[in-house]
Amino acid sequence: AQTVTQSQPEMSVQEAETVTLSCTYDTSESDYYLFWYKQPPSRQMILVIRQEAYKQQNATENRFSVNFQKAAKSFSLKISDSQLGDAAMYFCAYRSEGTQGGSEKLVFGKGTKLTVNP
Amino acid sequence: DAMVIQNPRYQVTQFGKPVTLSCSQTLNHNVMYWYQQKSSQAPKLLFHYYDKDFNNEADTPDNFQSRRPNTSFCFLDIRSPGLGDAAMYLCATSRDSFYEQYFGPGTRLTVT
């Protein structure tokens, strides 16, 4: 079974600074997807960024980027120019590639609570 | 613009009194998921539907059941809630296994 580990229960960053959240995972599969989800205090989970394992290029979405190291099974999230609205719980998640018509589940890490200080 | 809607947002029930949580979606997605999230923990998948096909996680207690009468709606039934069932319940949808999951705002269940 796949597992996802987030070793930082809490992180803090100054507004406008950069922060990196760590995530490692364990799998024997070669094809899979990795995600970072954000869950603000209002509790609605929002997708931040996704990475396909077959792609060597790291995914980027505006101020959010990942460092995907497939051999090391590492998938860290970098938030640049941090804003107060970035304060949230961040979950790293793994999903098997699955098959057409299938419904593969997400395996979540325990989350990292990010605080942004003004 | 609400895409995944959960009602109610807050639900209080008594120990042992059946309760039903509701989820609806405007995305016409094939898959609907129910997660349980306890305080400061990761969401844990309870079960999901692919169209009308029900898929139960092996460790989901029998106390939890689900119904999906049509594409848009899915219900979570807790037959006899215990104190340990107090949690946030999240509904999510996806078009298919290849696509992202979209989450609703959740229903916070309190058991008294």
Coordinates of C-alpha atoms in Angstrom, one line a residue:
Chain A
A1 CA 0.0 0.0 0.0
Q2 CA 1.1 3.5 -0.7
T3 CA 2.0 5.9 2.1
V4 CA 2.5 9.6 2.2
T5 CA 4.6 11.3 4.8
Q6 CA 4.7 15.0 5.7
S7 CA 7.4 15.5 8.3
Q8 CA 6.6 19.1 9.2
P9 CA 3.4 19.4 11.3
E10 CA 3.7 23.2 11.3
M11 CA 5.6 25.8 9.4
S12 CA 5.7 29.5 9.4
V13 CA 6.8 32.1 6.9
Q14 CA 7.0 35.9 6.8
E15 CA 4.8 37.6 4.3
A16 CA 6.6 38.0 0.9
E17 CA 9.1 35.3 1.8
T18 CA 9.5 31.8 0.3
V19 CA 8.7 28.6 2.1
T20 CA 9.1 24.9 1.2
L21 CA 6.8 22.2 2.5
S22 CA 8.2 18.6 2.4
C23 CA 6.5 15.4 1.3
T24 CA 7.8 11.9 0.7
Y25 CA 5.9 8.9 -0.4
D26 CA 6.4 5.2 -0.7
T27 CA 5.2 3.2 -3.7
S28 CA 6.2 0.4 -5.9
E29 CA 4.3 1.8 -8.9
S30 CA 6.0 3.6 -11.7
D31 CA 3.1 5.7 -12.9
Y32 CA 1.1 7.8 -10.5
Y33 CA 0.0 11.3 -9.7
L34 CA 0.9 13.6 -6.9
F35 CA -1.0 16.6 -5.6
W36 CA -0.9 19.4 -3.1
Y37 CA -4.2 20.4 -1.7
K38 CA -4.8 23.5 0.5
Q39 CA -7.4 23.5 3.2
P40 CA -8.0 27.0 4.6
P41 CA -9.7 27.6 7.9
S42 CA -13.0 27.6 6.1
R43 CA -12.2 23.9 5.5
Q44 CA -12.9 23.6 1.7
M45 CA -10.1 21.6 0.2
I46 CA -8.7 23.2 -2.9
L47 CA -6.3 21.7 -5.4
V48 CA -3.0 23.7 -5.6
I49 CA -0.9 21.8 -8.0
R50 CA -0.6 18.3 -9.6
Q51 CA 2.4 16.4 -11.0
E52 CA 2.3 13.4 -13.3
A53 CA 5.1 11.0 -12.4
Y54 CA 6.0 10.4 -16.0
K55 CA 6.8 14.1 -16.5
Q56 CA 10.3 15.1 -15.6
Q57 CA 9.5 18.8 -15.6
N58 CA 8.4 20.2 -12.3
A59 CA 4.8 21.6 -12.3
T60 CA 4.3 25.3 -11.7
E61 CA 1.2 27.3 -10.9
N62 CA 1.9 31.0 -10.5
R63 CA 3.6 31.4 -7.1
F64 CA 3.4 27.6 -6.4
S65 CA 6.0 25.2 -7.7
V66 CA 7.1 21.7 -6.9
N67 CA 10.4 19.9 -6.7
F68 CA 9.6 16.4 -7.8
Q69 CA 12.4 13.8 -7.3
K70 CA 11.1 10.5 -8.5
A71 CA 14.1 8.4 -7.5
A72 CA 14.1 9.9 -4.0
K73 CA 10.2 9.7 -3.9
S74 CA 10.1 13.3 -2.8
F75 CA 7.6 15.9 -3.8
S76 CA 8.1 19.3 -2.1
L77 CA 6.0 22.4 -2.5
K78 CA 7.5 25.9 -2.8
I79 CA 5.4 28.9 -2.2
S80 CA 7.1 32.1 -3.4
D81 CA 6.1 35.6 -2.3
S82 CA 3.9 34.2 0.5
Q83 CA 0.6 36.0 1.1
L84 CA -1.6 36.1 4.2
G85 CA -4.2 34.2 2.2
D86 CA -1.8 31.3 1.8
A87 CA -2.2 30.4 5.5
A88 CA -3.9 27.0 5.6
M89 CA -3.3 23.3 6.1
Y90 CA -1.5 21.8 3.1
F91 CA -2.0 18.2 2.3
C92 CA 0.2 16.1 0.0
A93 CA -1.6 13.3 -1.8
Y94 CA -0.8 10.4 -4.0
R95 CA -3.0 8.6 -6.5
S96 CA -2.3 5.6 -8.6
E97 CA -2.6 6.0 -12.3
G98 CA -5.6 3.7 -12.5
T99 CA -7.4 2.6 -15.6
Q100 CA -10.0 4.1 -17.8
G101 CA -13.3 3.9 -16.0
G102 CA -11.6 3.3 -12.7
S103 CA -11.8 5.4 -9.6
E104 CA -8.5 5.5 -7.9
K105 CA -8.5 7.0 -4.4
L106 CA -6.3 9.7 -3.0
V107 CA -3.9 8.8 -0.2
F108 CA -3.2 11.8 1.9
G109 CA -0.4 12.8 4.2
K110 CA -1.2 14.2 7.7
G111 CA -0.8 17.7 6.6
T112 CA 1.4 20.8 7.3
K113 CA -0.2 23.8 9.0
L114 CA 1.3 26.9 7.4
T115 CA 1.2 30.2 9.2
V116 CA 2.0 33.5 7.4
N117 CA 3.2 36.3 9.5
P118 CA 2.6 39.9 8.5
Chain B
D1 CA -20.9 28.9 -9.0
A2 CA -21.1 26.3 -6.2
M3 CA -19.9 23.0 -7.7
V4 CA -20.0 20.6 -4.8
I5 CA -22.6 21.4 -2.2
Q6 CA -22.9 19.8 1.2
N7 CA -25.9 20.1 3.5
P8 CA -26.1 20.9 6.2
R9 CA -22.8 22.5 7.1
Y10 CA -23.2 21.7 10.7
Q11 CA -25.1 18.8 12.1
V12 CA -25.7 17.8 15.7
T13 CA -27.1 14.4 16.5
Q14 CA -27.6 12.3 19.5
F15 CA -25.7 9.1 20.3
G16 CA -27.3 6.3 18.4
K17 CA -29.7 8.5 16.5
P18 CA -29.5 7.9 12.7
V19 CA -28.3 10.8 10.7
T20 CA -28.0 11.5 6.9
L21 CA -25.6 13.9 5.3
S22 CA -26.2 15.2 1.8
C23 CA -23.9 16.0 -1.1
S24 CA -24.8 17.4 -4.5
Q25 CA -22.8 18.4 -7.5
T26 CA -23.3 20.5 -10.6
L27 CA -20.3 19.1 -12.4
N28 CA -21.9 16.0 -13.9
H29 CA -19.0 14.0 -12.6
N30 CA -19.0 10.2 -12.6
V31 CA -17.3 9.7 -9.3
M32 CA -18.4 10.8 -5.9
Y33 CA -16.4 10.2 -2.7
W34 CA -17.1 10.5 1.0
Y35 CA -14.2 11.2 3.3
Q36 CA -14.1 11.4 7.1
Q37 CA -11.7 13.9 8.6
K38 CA -11.1 14.1 12.3
S39 CA -9.5 17.0 14.0
S40 CA -5.9 17.7 12.8
Q41 CA -5.9 14.5 10.7
A42 CA -5.8 13.7 7.0
P43 CA -9.1 12.9 5.2
K44 CA -9.8 9.2 5.2
L45 CA -11.8 7.7 2.4
L46 CA -14.9 5.9 3.5
F47 CA -16.3 4.8 0.1
H48 CA -17.1 6.1 -3.3
Y49 CA -19.4 5.6 -6.3
Y50 CA -18.4 5.3 -9.9
D51 CA -21.7 6.0 -11.5
K52 CA -23.9 3.5 -9.7
D53 CA -21.1 1.2 -8.7
F54 CA -20.4 1.3 -5.0
N55 CA -16.9 0.8 -3.7
N56 CA -16.5 0.4 0.0
E57 CA -13.1 0.8 1.7
A58 CA -12.1 -2.4 3.6
D59 CA -11.9 -0.6 7.0
T60 CA -15.1 1.4 6.8
P61 CA -17.4 0.4 9.7
D62 CA -20.7 -1.1 8.8
N63 CA -22.3 1.8 10.6
F64 CA -21.6 3.9 7.6
Q65 CA -23.6 3.5 4.4
S66 CA -24.2 5.5 1.3
R67 CA -26.8 6.0 -1.4
R68 CA -26.5 7.6 -4.8
P69 CA -30.0 8.0 -6.4
N70 CA -28.8 9.9 -9.4
T71 CA -25.7 11.5 -10.8
S72 CA -26.1 14.7 -8.9
F73 CA -26.7 13.5 -5.4
C74 CA -25.0 11.3 -2.9
F75 CA -25.9 10.6 0.7
L76 CA -24.0 9.4 3.7
D77 CA -26.0 7.5 6.3
I78 CA -24.7 6.8 9.8
R79 CA -27.0 4.3 11.3
S80 CA -26.1 4.6 14.9
P81 CA -23.6 7.4 15.5
G82 CA -21.1 7.0 18.3
L83 CA -19.0 9.7 19.9
G84 CA -16.1 8.5 17.8
D85 CA -18.0 9.4 14.7
A86 CA -17.8 13.1 15.4
A87 CA -15.8 14.6 12.5
M88 CA -15.9 16.7 9.4
Y89 CA -17.3 14.7 6.5
L90 CA -16.1 15.8 3.1
C91 CA -17.7 15.0 -0.2
A92 CA -15.6 15.1 -3.4
T93 CA -16.2 14.4 -7.1
S94 CA -14.1 13.7 -10.1
R95 CA -14.9 13.1 -13.7
D96 CA -12.9 9.9 -13.8
S97 CA -9.9 8.4 -12.1
F98 CA -7.6 10.5 -14.3
Y99 CA -8.9 13.8 -13.1
E100 CA -8.7 15.9 -10.0
Q101 CA -11.1 15.6 -7.1
Y102 CA -13.2 18.6 -6.3
F103 CA -14.2 18.9 -2.7
G104 CA -17.3 20.4 -1.0
P105 CA -17.0 22.6 2.1
G106 CA -17.8 19.7 4.4
T107 CA -20.4 18.9 7.1
R108 CA -19.2 19.1 10.7
L109 CA -20.9 16.4 12.7
T110 CA -21.2 16.6 16.4
V111 CA -22.5 13.6 18.4
T112 CA -23.9 14.4 21.9

